[in-house]
Amino acid sequence: MTQELVSLTIIMAVAAVSPIVAQLIPGRFIPQTVLLLAAGATLGPYGLGIIEVNDAVKLLSELGMAFLFLLAGYEIDPKRLAGHQGKVGLLTWGITLGLAWLVVTFLPFFTKQGINGVATVIALTTTALGTLMPILKERNLEGTPIGDAIISYGTWGELGPILAMAILLSTRTGWQTMLVLGAFLAICLLCATLPTKALKTGHRLYRFLTENANTSSQTLMRLTTFLLIFLVTISALFELDAVLGAFAAGFILRYIIPDGSKSLEMKLEGVGYGFLIPVFFVVSGAAINVRAVAGRPALLVAFIVMLMLIRAVPVYVALSLDKRENPLSSHHRVTVALYCTTALPIIVAVTSLAVKVGTMQSDTASTLVAAGAITVFLMPLLGSITYQVADVHPVTAVREIAHTPSDWRTIVREHAQVRALLHHQDRLKRLAETLESLEKQEGLNGLDSRRAELVERARLEIDRQLKELGLDPQLTTQLPHNYRYPKN
């Protein structure tokens, strides 16, 4: 027990220090997740050997992965899946799966590396949506067209591989697999239907649960945790991956509470991101054999390149062909495609399963997990660069400079100013939406003093920022997206 506590203490020390280090790094371009993985690899069994990954730590890591996928499933709006962009996302993932199968099966490189199996195909089609969600929130992309596109395409990049793992990596026959998945689906539907009916009928039990949600009983939090562990346990009993049960729990929770619950979300994120999820990432890093990865650099680089070609390119093409529904600039389409190529948790799950059944060597699994860990750092970094570059309109700038080379300084300055103005526009838009939502809740005459003060502060902030841009607040509320800085 002492060694378990020592390992857990070190893991939580890493978890506590990581956000501080991430904040101190100029530009904050390294996500906390990368620091957790790097610390796990350094301090784990293949590094300094300070962290021992025993059964107790493994259990906490499994619960961390379960909470990660619970929160990922909860973030997904079922209406978005059934909508136009969701359908395009599903089709795109299907094309990605086909491309991955062709490449892994017929490219000699993968055959020579001994990874021309189903596990590698699935790993090449994944998007780490659960890992991306906190990054999107940190970078204020949530609720934007770019953030919505990442979630729509990323949802199938996470859900698709989970279902593929359950079907393609099963040791059962086809009809047995379908029977087990059908039974699991029936249990999930039952878990979703009963609370929903209680909510509609206003059942006394439901009233009790909601009334005690924020007391020491913490009824909703306890039931949510029970739902998660119950479905993960059912997955284990049915010999399915725990990821499927956790993701289903998140879906069910969103179905029961379609409008969400801020109080419950804060508690789930507190337990997840405050404790269990960092344990999962540190333990995932500890599973990386750094020496084995260093010995196979070609596989490491090739896998990352293949992820970009197989996952990012189809997403970019789909967004380009679907411009009527998703009128994103070419740079923003690249941004979405890069974010959707971020991959880690599913790679950890699928390689662990492949090693367990003997279809993949542990050294190879370490290399693929390391490649997934690199994408968590690399893809959001590249995505943030393309996102910032997009509003500068570099292609237009190059054309203008080619036309009048002597004015290159003025052209560069003007394009930089356009980006700054559009950045202000985004801030103004968020402030305006906050103001509008407050006013819709009830008329200004009925607002209490605190809410009225908040509304007034929002108005003053909007006016102040417009004045900073040299605009009259009485005449201008927002900038058009194609705004061009006037030439002198």
Short mmCIF file of C-alpha atoms in Angstrom, two decimals:
data_model
loop_
_atom_site.label_atom_id
_atom_site.label_comp_id
_atom_site.label_asym_id
_atom_site.label_seq_id
_atom_site.Cartn_x
_atom_site.Cartn_y
_atom_site.Cartn_z
CA MET A 1 0.00 0.00 0.00
CA THR A 2 2.89 2.37 0.77
CA GLN A 3 4.30 2.10 -2.77
CA GLU A 4 0.84 2.75 -4.26
CA LEU A 5 0.48 5.90 -2.17
CA VAL A 6 3.98 7.09 -3.09
CA SER A 7 3.26 6.62 -6.81
CA LEU A 8 -0.09 8.38 -6.50
CA THR A 9 1.50 11.26 -4.58
CA ILE A 10 4.07 11.77 -7.34
CA ILE A 11 1.38 11.60 -10.03
CA MET A 12 -0.75 14.20 -8.27
CA ALA A 13 2.31 16.42 -7.74
CA VAL A 14 2.86 16.30 -11.51
CA ALA A 15 -0.84 17.06 -12.04
CA ALA A 16 -0.66 20.07 -9.72
CA VAL A 17 2.50 21.51 -11.27
CA SER A 18 1.57 20.96 -14.96
CA PRO A 19 -0.95 23.84 -15.31
CA ILE A 20 1.51 26.23 -13.64
CA VAL A 21 4.29 25.22 -16.02
CA ALA A 22 1.92 25.45 -19.02
CA GLN A 23 0.97 28.99 -17.94
CA LEU A 24 4.61 30.06 -17.61
CA ILE A 25 5.53 28.90 -21.13
CA PRO A 26 5.41 31.93 -23.48
CA GLY A 27 2.40 31.70 -25.76
CA ARG A 28 1.00 28.74 -23.79
CA PHE A 29 1.50 26.61 -26.89
CA ILE A 30 2.08 23.35 -24.97
CA PRO A 31 -1.18 21.85 -23.60
CA GLN A 32 -1.15 20.47 -20.07
CA THR A 33 -1.84 17.00 -21.47
CA VAL A 34 1.55 16.97 -23.20
CA LEU A 35 3.31 17.85 -19.94
CA LEU A 36 1.47 15.05 -18.12
CA LEU A 37 2.46 12.51 -20.78
CA ALA A 38 6.08 13.69 -20.82
CA ALA A 39 6.28 13.51 -17.02
CA GLY A 40 4.82 10.00 -17.05
CA ALA A 41 7.37 8.83 -19.63
CA THR A 42 10.22 10.41 -17.66
CA LEU A 43 9.21 9.16 -14.21
CA GLY A 44 7.66 5.84 -15.23
CA PRO A 45 9.11 2.31 -15.39
CA TYR A 46 10.94 2.99 -18.68
CA GLY A 47 12.38 6.26 -17.37
CA LEU A 48 13.61 7.03 -13.87
CA GLY A 49 11.38 4.32 -12.37
CA ILE A 50 9.97 6.62 -9.67
CA ILE A 51 6.32 5.89 -10.56
CA GLU A 52 5.26 2.26 -10.22
CA VAL A 53 2.20 1.39 -12.29
CA ASN A 54 0.61 -1.20 -9.98
CA ASP A 55 -2.97 -2.50 -9.92
CA ALA A 56 -4.27 0.34 -7.74
CA VAL A 57 -2.80 3.02 -10.00
CA LYS A 58 -4.05 1.15 -13.09
CA LEU A 59 -7.60 1.15 -11.67
CA LEU A 60 -7.48 4.90 -11.10
CA SER A 61 -6.11 5.34 -14.61
CA GLU A 62 -9.01 3.29 -16.05
CA LEU A 63 -11.46 5.46 -14.12
CA GLY A 64 -9.69 8.54 -15.48
CA MET A 65 -10.12 7.28 -19.03
CA ALA A 66 -13.78 6.54 -18.22
CA PHE A 67 -14.34 10.10 -16.97
CA LEU A 68 -12.56 11.50 -20.04
CA PHE A 69 -14.93 9.68 -22.39
CA LEU A 70 -17.94 10.39 -20.19
CA LEU A 71 -17.26 14.12 -20.53
CA ALA A 72 -16.58 13.71 -24.26
CA GLY A 73 -19.88 11.91 -24.78
CA TYR A 74 -21.70 14.48 -22.66
CA GLU A 75 -20.38 17.33 -24.82
CA ILE A 76 -21.95 15.84 -27.94
CA ASP A 77 -25.39 17.08 -28.92
CA PRO A 78 -27.37 14.18 -30.49
CA LYS A 79 -29.06 16.71 -32.79
CA ARG A 80 -25.65 17.62 -34.18
CA LEU A 81 -24.98 13.97 -35.04
CA ALA A 82 -28.30 13.73 -36.90
CA GLY A 83 -27.78 17.10 -38.63
CA HIS A 84 -26.15 17.80 -41.97
CA GLN A 85 -22.63 18.30 -40.64
CA GLY A 86 -22.91 15.18 -38.48
CA LYS A 87 -23.88 13.08 -41.51
CA VAL A 88 -20.99 14.49 -43.52
CA GLY A 89 -18.71 13.73 -40.57
CA LEU A 90 -19.88 10.10 -40.53
CA LEU A 91 -19.33 9.75 -44.28
CA THR A 92 -15.88 11.31 -43.96
CA TRP A 93 -14.93 8.91 -41.19
CA GLY A 94 -16.10 5.97 -43.32
CA ILE A 95 -13.85 7.16 -46.15
CA THR A 96 -11.00 7.56 -43.65
CA LEU A 97 -11.50 3.98 -42.48
CA GLY A 98 -11.38 2.71 -46.07
CA LEU A 99 -8.23 4.69 -46.83
CA ALA A 100 -6.55 3.43 -43.65
CA TRP A 101 -7.35 -0.17 -44.57
CA LEU A 102 -5.94 0.24 -48.09
CA VAL A 103 -2.75 1.91 -46.85
CA VAL A 104 -2.07 -0.51 -43.99
CA THR A 105 -2.86 -3.56 -46.11
CA PHE A 106 -0.99 -2.70 -49.31
CA LEU A 107 1.81 -0.35 -48.26
CA PRO A 108 4.96 -2.48 -47.80
CA PHE A 109 6.21 -0.26 -44.97
CA PHE A 110 3.48 -1.35 -42.56
CA THR A 111 3.93 -5.01 -43.47
CA LYS A 112 7.66 -4.80 -42.76
CA GLN A 113 6.93 -3.14 -39.41
CA GLY A 114 4.50 -5.94 -38.52
CA ILE A 115 1.57 -3.60 -37.93
CA ASN A 116 -0.66 -4.35 -40.90
CA GLY A 117 -3.56 -5.39 -38.67
CA VAL A 118 -6.99 -4.02 -37.79
CA ALA A 119 -5.70 -2.24 -34.66
CA THR A 120 -3.43 -0.01 -36.78
CA VAL A 121 -6.29 0.73 -39.20
CA ILE A 122 -8.51 1.89 -36.34
CA ALA A 123 -5.69 3.92 -34.76
CA LEU A 124 -5.25 5.88 -38.01
CA THR A 125 -8.90 7.02 -38.05
CA THR A 126 -9.22 8.45 -34.56
CA THR A 127 -9.77 11.97 -33.21
CA ALA A 128 -9.12 12.60 -29.51
CA LEU A 129 -12.26 14.66 -28.94
CA GLY A 130 -12.14 14.21 -25.17
CA THR A 131 -8.58 15.54 -25.15
CA LEU A 132 -9.49 18.39 -27.50
CA MET A 133 -12.48 19.74 -25.54
CA PRO A 134 -10.44 21.46 -22.79
CA ILE A 135 -8.05 22.81 -25.45
CA LEU A 136 -10.97 24.27 -27.43
CA LYS A 137 -12.29 25.90 -24.26
CA GLU A 138 -8.88 27.34 -23.38
CA ARG A 139 -8.59 28.85 -26.86
CA ASN A 140 -12.17 30.20 -26.97
CA LEU A 141 -13.07 28.06 -30.00
CA GLU A 142 -16.10 26.45 -28.39
CA GLY A 143 -19.32 27.75 -29.97
CA THR A 144 -17.53 29.20 -33.02
CA PRO A 145 -18.01 27.80 -36.56
CA ILE A 146 -14.52 26.30 -36.34
CA GLY A 147 -15.22 24.73 -32.94
CA ASP A 148 -18.57 23.35 -34.14
CA ALA A 149 -16.89 21.79 -37.19
CA ILE A 150 -14.16 20.22 -35.03
CA ILE A 151 -16.78 18.70 -32.74
CA SER A 152 -18.95 17.44 -35.62
CA TYR A 153 -16.10 15.71 -37.44
CA GLY A 154 -14.27 14.80 -34.23
CA THR A 155 -17.33 13.10 -32.76
CA TRP A 156 -17.26 10.42 -35.45
CA GLY A 157 -13.48 10.32 -35.17
CA GLU A 158 -13.99 9.12 -31.61
CA LEU A 159 -17.31 7.25 -31.81
CA GLY A 160 -16.44 5.44 -35.05
CA PRO A 161 -13.20 3.84 -33.74
CA ILE A 162 -14.97 2.85 -30.50
CA LEU A 163 -17.62 0.94 -32.46
CA ALA A 164 -14.98 -0.46 -34.81
CA MET A 165 -13.02 -1.78 -31.81
CA ALA A 166 -16.12 -3.52 -30.48
CA ILE A 167 -16.90 -5.14 -33.85
CA LEU A 168 -13.57 -5.69 -35.62
CA LEU A 169 -11.36 -6.58 -32.65
CA SER A 170 -13.85 -8.97 -31.09
CA THR A 171 -12.79 -12.61 -30.66
CA ARG A 172 -16.39 -13.74 -31.10
CA THR A 173 -18.13 -14.75 -34.31
CA GLY A 174 -20.10 -12.10 -36.22
CA TRP A 175 -23.55 -13.03 -34.92
CA GLN A 176 -22.27 -13.32 -31.34
CA THR A 177 -20.75 -9.84 -31.56
CA MET A 178 -24.00 -8.38 -32.90
CA LEU A 179 -25.95 -10.13 -30.13
CA VAL A 180 -23.67 -8.74 -27.42
CA LEU A 181 -23.78 -5.22 -28.88
CA GLY A 182 -27.58 -5.49 -29.14
CA ALA A 183 -27.82 -6.48 -25.47
CA PHE A 184 -25.51 -3.62 -24.51
CA LEU A 185 -27.60 -1.18 -26.55
CA ALA A 186 -30.79 -2.43 -24.87
CA ILE A 187 -29.26 -1.79 -21.43
CA CYS A 188 -28.21 1.71 -22.52
CA LEU A 189 -31.71 2.48 -23.82
CA LEU A 190 -33.19 1.31 -20.53
CA CYS A 191 -30.76 3.52 -18.59
CA ALA A 192 -31.79 6.51 -20.74
CA THR A 193 -35.56 5.87 -20.83
CA LEU A 194 -36.35 5.40 -17.15
CA PRO A 195 -34.90 8.73 -15.90
CA THR A 196 -36.44 10.58 -18.87
CA LYS A 197 -39.90 9.25 -18.06
CA ALA A 198 -39.43 10.17 -14.40
CA LEU A 199 -38.47 13.68 -15.49
CA LYS A 200 -41.57 14.08 -17.68
CA THR A 201 -43.98 12.77 -15.07
CA GLY A 202 -42.37 14.73 -12.25
CA HIS A 203 -41.93 11.58 -10.22
CA ARG A 204 -41.42 12.00 -6.49
CA LEU A 205 -38.03 10.23 -6.69
CA TYR A 206 -36.85 12.67 -9.37
CA ARG A 207 -37.89 15.63 -7.22
CA PHE A 208 -35.98 14.14 -4.32
CA LEU A 209 -32.87 13.75 -6.48
CA THR A 210 -32.96 17.31 -7.79
CA GLU A 211 -33.70 18.83 -4.38
CA ASN A 212 -30.68 17.01 -2.88
CA ALA A 213 -28.35 17.54 -5.82
CA ASN A 214 -26.32 20.21 -4.01
CA THR A 215 -26.57 18.92 -0.45
CA SER A 216 -24.22 16.51 1.27
CA SER A 217 -26.17 13.70 -0.43
CA GLN A 218 -24.95 14.84 -3.89
CA THR A 219 -27.62 12.60 -5.40
CA LEU A 220 -27.20 13.52 -9.08
CA MET A 221 -23.42 13.25 -8.88
CA ARG A 222 -23.65 9.84 -7.20
CA LEU A 223 -26.13 8.57 -9.76
CA THR A 224 -24.01 9.85 -12.64
CA THR A 225 -20.95 8.10 -11.21
CA PHE A 226 -23.03 4.95 -10.72
CA LEU A 227 -24.21 5.11 -14.35
CA LEU A 228 -20.62 5.46 -15.55
CA ILE A 229 -19.20 2.61 -13.48
CA PHE A 230 -22.24 0.41 -14.19
CA LEU A 231 -21.87 0.71 -17.97
CA VAL A 232 -18.08 0.28 -17.78
CA THR A 233 -18.66 -2.87 -15.73
CA ILE A 234 -21.24 -4.13 -18.23
CA SER A 235 -18.68 -3.51 -20.99
CA ALA A 236 -16.14 -5.59 -19.08
CA LEU A 237 -18.65 -8.40 -18.48
CA PHE A 238 -19.53 -8.43 -22.18
CA GLU A 239 -15.79 -8.36 -23.01
CA LEU A 240 -16.13 -4.98 -24.69
CA ASP A 241 -13.68 -2.13 -24.20
CA ALA A 242 -14.39 0.15 -21.23
CA VAL A 243 -14.28 3.14 -23.58
CA LEU A 244 -17.60 2.06 -25.12
CA GLY A 245 -19.37 2.02 -21.75
CA ALA A 246 -17.93 5.39 -20.71
CA PHE A 247 -18.85 7.05 -24.00
CA ALA A 248 -22.36 5.59 -23.80
CA ALA A 249 -22.73 6.98 -20.26
CA GLY A 250 -21.92 10.47 -21.54
CA PHE A 251 -24.45 10.13 -24.36
CA ILE A 252 -27.13 8.96 -21.95
CA LEU A 253 -26.42 11.80 -19.54
CA ARG A 254 -26.78 14.37 -22.35
CA TYR A 255 -30.03 12.67 -23.46
CA ILE A 256 -31.44 12.88 -19.94
CA ILE A 257 -30.30 16.48 -19.46
CA PRO A 258 -30.44 17.95 -23.00
CA ASP A 259 -29.95 21.53 -21.81
CA GLY A 260 -27.13 20.55 -19.48
CA SER A 261 -26.61 21.28 -15.80
CA LYS A 262 -23.86 23.75 -14.86
CA SER A 263 -23.75 22.48 -11.30
CA LEU A 264 -23.34 18.84 -12.34
CA GLU A 265 -20.84 19.74 -15.07
CA MET A 266 -18.65 21.60 -12.58
CA LYS A 267 -18.64 18.60 -10.24
CA LEU A 268 -17.85 16.12 -13.00
CA GLU A 269 -15.05 18.31 -14.34
CA GLY A 270 -13.75 18.80 -10.79
CA VAL A 271 -13.50 15.05 -10.17
CA GLY A 272 -12.35 14.29 -13.72
CA TYR A 273 -9.87 17.04 -14.57
CA GLY A 274 -8.96 17.63 -10.93
CA PHE A 275 -8.06 14.04 -10.08
CA LEU A 276 -8.72 11.04 -12.31
CA ILE A 277 -8.01 12.29 -15.84
CA PRO A 278 -4.47 13.56 -15.00
CA VAL A 279 -3.77 10.11 -13.52
CA PHE A 280 -4.81 8.54 -16.84
CA PHE A 281 -2.50 10.77 -18.88
CA VAL A 282 0.49 10.31 -16.56
CA VAL A 283 0.01 6.52 -16.56
CA SER A 284 -0.38 6.59 -20.37
CA GLY A 285 2.94 8.41 -20.56
CA ALA A 286 4.49 5.88 -18.19
CA ALA A 287 3.54 3.11 -20.63
CA ILE A 288 5.76 4.64 -23.33
CA ASN A 289 9.08 2.83 -23.66
CA VAL A 290 11.30 5.75 -24.61
CA ARG A 291 14.20 3.50 -25.68
CA ALA A 292 11.91 1.46 -27.94
CA VAL A 293 10.53 4.65 -29.48
CA ALA A 294 14.04 6.02 -30.02
CA GLY A 295 14.96 2.77 -31.76
CA ARG A 296 12.13 3.10 -34.31
CA PRO A 297 12.11 6.74 -35.44
CA ALA A 298 10.95 5.83 -38.95
CA LEU A 299 7.77 4.23 -37.60
CA LEU A 300 7.14 7.20 -35.31
CA VAL A 301 7.42 9.76 -38.11
CA ALA A 302 5.60 7.60 -40.65
CA PHE A 303 2.64 7.05 -38.35
CA ILE A 304 2.23 10.80 -37.71
CA VAL A 305 2.49 11.54 -41.44
CA MET A 306 -0.07 8.83 -42.21
CA LEU A 307 -2.41 10.26 -39.58
CA MET A 308 -2.27 13.61 -41.34
CA LEU A 309 -2.78 12.11 -44.80
CA ILE A 310 -5.52 9.66 -43.83
CA ARG A 311 -7.41 11.75 -41.29
CA ALA A 312 -6.68 15.42 -42.02
CA VAL A 313 -6.91 15.38 -45.82
CA PRO A 314 -10.41 13.79 -46.02
CA VAL A 315 -11.71 16.27 -43.41
CA TYR A 316 -10.28 19.20 -45.40
CA VAL A 317 -11.74 17.87 -48.67
CA ALA A 318 -15.15 17.31 -47.04
CA LEU A 319 -15.19 20.87 -45.69
CA SER A 320 -14.14 22.21 -49.11
CA LEU A 321 -16.90 20.30 -50.91
CA ASP A 322 -19.44 21.36 -48.28
CA LYS A 323 -18.71 25.10 -48.45
CA ARG A 324 -22.39 26.06 -48.79
CA GLU A 325 -23.17 24.64 -45.35
CA ASN A 326 -19.73 25.43 -43.89
CA PRO A 327 -18.41 28.64 -45.50
CA LEU A 328 -14.97 28.49 -43.86
CA SER A 329 -11.86 30.00 -45.40
CA SER A 330 -9.18 27.62 -46.67
CA HIS A 331 -6.98 28.37 -43.65
CA HIS A 332 -9.82 27.67 -41.23
CA ARG A 333 -10.55 24.40 -43.03
CA VAL A 334 -6.89 23.47 -42.49
CA THR A 335 -7.32 24.40 -38.81
CA VAL A 336 -10.30 22.06 -38.41
CA ALA A 337 -8.49 19.24 -40.24
CA LEU A 338 -5.40 19.59 -38.04
CA TYR A 339 -7.37 19.59 -34.80
CA CYS A 340 -9.26 16.49 -35.98
CA THR A 341 -5.91 14.70 -36.42
CA THR A 342 -5.16 14.92 -32.70
CA ALA A 343 -5.16 11.33 -31.46
CA LEU A 344 -4.27 9.62 -28.21
CA PRO A 345 -6.83 7.94 -25.90
CA ILE A 346 -8.20 5.58 -28.56
CA ILE A 347 -4.65 4.73 -29.63
CA VAL A 348 -3.86 3.82 -26.01
CA ALA A 349 -7.01 1.66 -25.83
CA VAL A 350 -6.62 -0.07 -29.19
CA THR A 351 -2.90 -0.80 -28.83
CA SER A 352 -3.40 -2.11 -25.28
CA LEU A 353 -6.07 -4.49 -26.59
CA ALA A 354 -3.85 -5.56 -29.50
CA VAL A 355 -0.91 -6.28 -27.16
CA LYS A 356 -3.23 -8.21 -24.82
CA VAL A 357 -4.44 -10.54 -27.61
CA GLY A 358 -0.93 -10.88 -29.04
CA THR A 359 -1.41 -9.13 -32.40
CA MET A 360 1.02 -6.29 -31.62
CA GLN A 361 4.35 -6.12 -29.82
CA SER A 362 4.64 -3.87 -26.78
CA ASP A 363 7.54 -1.90 -28.34
CA THR A 364 5.41 -1.16 -31.39
CA ALA A 365 2.48 -0.13 -29.16
CA SER A 366 4.80 2.26 -27.28
CA THR A 367 5.83 3.87 -30.55
CA LEU A 368 2.23 4.36 -31.69
CA VAL A 369 1.23 5.78 -28.30
CA ALA A 370 4.22 8.14 -28.46
CA ALA A 371 3.09 9.25 -31.93
CA GLY A 372 -0.39 9.90 -30.52
CA ALA A 373 1.13 11.90 -27.68
CA ILE A 374 3.09 14.02 -30.17
CA THR A 375 -0.10 14.82 -32.10
CA VAL A 376 -1.65 16.20 -28.90
CA PHE A 377 1.14 18.79 -28.91
CA LEU A 378 1.74 19.19 -32.64
CA MET A 379 -1.75 19.36 -34.17
CA PRO A 380 -3.27 22.00 -31.84
CA LEU A 381 -0.05 24.03 -32.26
CA LEU A 382 -0.27 23.91 -36.06
CA GLY A 383 -4.01 24.53 -35.85
CA SER A 384 -3.52 27.63 -33.72
CA ILE A 385 -0.94 28.95 -36.22
CA THR A 386 -3.26 28.48 -39.21
CA TYR A 387 -6.13 29.96 -37.21
CA GLN A 388 -4.14 33.11 -36.48
CA VAL A 389 -2.79 33.32 -40.02
CA ALA A 390 -6.24 32.91 -41.61
CA ASP A 391 -7.51 36.41 -40.85
CA VAL A 392 -4.32 37.97 -42.18
CA HIS A 393 -5.30 36.71 -45.67
CA PRO A 394 -1.71 35.80 -46.60
CA VAL A 395 -2.51 34.79 -50.20
CA THR A 396 -4.15 38.17 -50.84
CA ALA A 397 -1.21 39.91 -49.18
CA VAL A 398 1.28 38.09 -51.42
CA ARG A 399 -0.71 39.06 -54.50
CA GLU A 400 -0.82 42.72 -53.42
CA ILE A 401 2.91 42.73 -52.70
CA ALA A 402 3.62 41.13 -56.09
CA HIS A 403 1.56 43.88 -57.74
CA THR A 404 3.20 46.76 -55.83
CA PRO A 405 6.42 45.51 -54.19
CA SER A 406 7.37 48.99 -53.00
CA ASP A 407 4.32 49.08 -50.67
CA TRP A 408 5.09 45.78 -48.94
CA ARG A 409 5.48 47.35 -45.48
CA THR A 410 2.11 49.10 -45.73
CA ILE A 411 0.39 45.96 -47.04
CA VAL A 412 1.78 43.78 -44.24
CA ARG A 413 0.77 46.35 -41.62
CA GLU A 414 -2.74 46.64 -43.05
CA HIS A 415 -3.29 42.88 -43.06
CA ALA A 416 -2.04 42.65 -39.47
CA GLN A 417 -4.49 45.41 -38.51
CA VAL A 418 -7.33 43.52 -40.21
CA ARG A 419 -6.58 40.49 -38.06
CA ALA A 420 -6.50 42.64 -34.91
CA LEU A 421 -9.87 44.18 -35.80
CA LEU A 422 -11.44 40.79 -36.47
CA HIS A 423 -10.08 39.53 -33.15
CA HIS A 424 -11.83 42.45 -31.47
CA GLN A 425 -14.97 41.57 -33.41
CA ASP A 426 -14.98 38.08 -31.90
CA ARG A 427 -14.72 39.56 -28.41
CA LEU A 428 -17.48 42.07 -29.17
CA LYS A 429 -19.71 39.32 -30.51
CA ARG A 430 -19.33 37.25 -27.34
CA LEU A 431 -20.12 40.28 -25.20
CA ALA A 432 -23.17 41.09 -27.34
CA GLU A 433 -24.43 37.50 -27.07
CA THR A 434 -24.07 37.62 -23.29
CA LEU A 435 -25.98 40.88 -23.18
CA GLU A 436 -28.73 39.53 -25.45
CA SER A 437 -29.17 36.35 -23.41
CA LEU A 438 -29.49 38.37 -20.21
CA GLU A 439 -32.10 40.67 -21.72
CA LYS A 440 -34.11 37.72 -23.04
CA GLN A 441 -34.41 36.13 -19.62
CA GLU A 442 -36.63 39.00 -18.51
CA GLY A 443 -37.14 42.67 -19.32
CA LEU A 444 -34.63 45.14 -18.01
CA ASN A 445 -37.27 46.58 -15.67
CA GLY A 446 -37.56 43.20 -13.96
CA LEU A 447 -33.85 42.55 -13.59
CA ASP A 448 -32.38 42.59 -10.13
CA SER A 449 -29.67 45.10 -9.37
CA ARG A 450 -26.77 42.66 -9.91
CA ARG A 451 -27.98 41.58 -13.34
CA ALA A 452 -28.71 45.16 -14.37
CA GLU A 453 -25.18 46.11 -13.35
CA LEU A 454 -23.75 43.24 -15.42
CA VAL A 455 -25.74 44.33 -18.48
CA GLU A 456 -24.51 47.90 -18.11
CA ARG A 457 -20.91 46.75 -17.72
CA ALA A 458 -21.22 44.67 -20.90
CA ARG A 459 -22.55 47.69 -22.81
CA LEU A 460 -19.77 49.92 -21.55
CA GLU A 461 -17.15 47.32 -22.51
CA ILE A 462 -18.56 47.04 -26.04
CA ASP A 463 -18.56 50.84 -26.43
CA ARG A 464 -15.02 51.09 -25.05
CA GLN A 465 -13.61 48.54 -27.49
CA LEU A 466 -15.36 50.16 -30.44
CA LYS A 467 -13.88 53.52 -29.49
CA GLU A 468 -10.42 51.92 -29.28
CA LEU A 469 -10.88 50.89 -32.90
CA GLY A 470 -11.82 54.46 -33.87
CA LEU A 471 -15.48 53.56 -34.45
CA ASP A 472 -18.61 55.35 -33.25
CA PRO A 473 -20.59 53.09 -30.85
CA GLN A 474 -23.80 54.87 -31.90
CA LEU A 475 -23.34 53.81 -35.51
CA THR A 476 -21.45 50.50 -35.35
CA THR A 477 -22.21 47.38 -33.32
CA GLN A 478 -19.88 44.93 -35.06
CA LEU A 479 -17.43 44.67 -37.92
CA PRO A 480 -18.25 42.73 -41.09
CA HIS A 481 -16.08 39.63 -41.42
CA ASN A 482 -14.67 40.86 -44.75
CA TYR A 483 -13.66 44.19 -43.20
CA ARG A 484 -10.62 45.74 -44.88
CA TYR A 485 -8.56 48.36 -43.10
CA PRO A 486 -8.96 51.62 -45.08
CA LYS A 487 -5.90 52.73 -46.98
CA ASN A 488 -4.49 56.17 -46.24
#
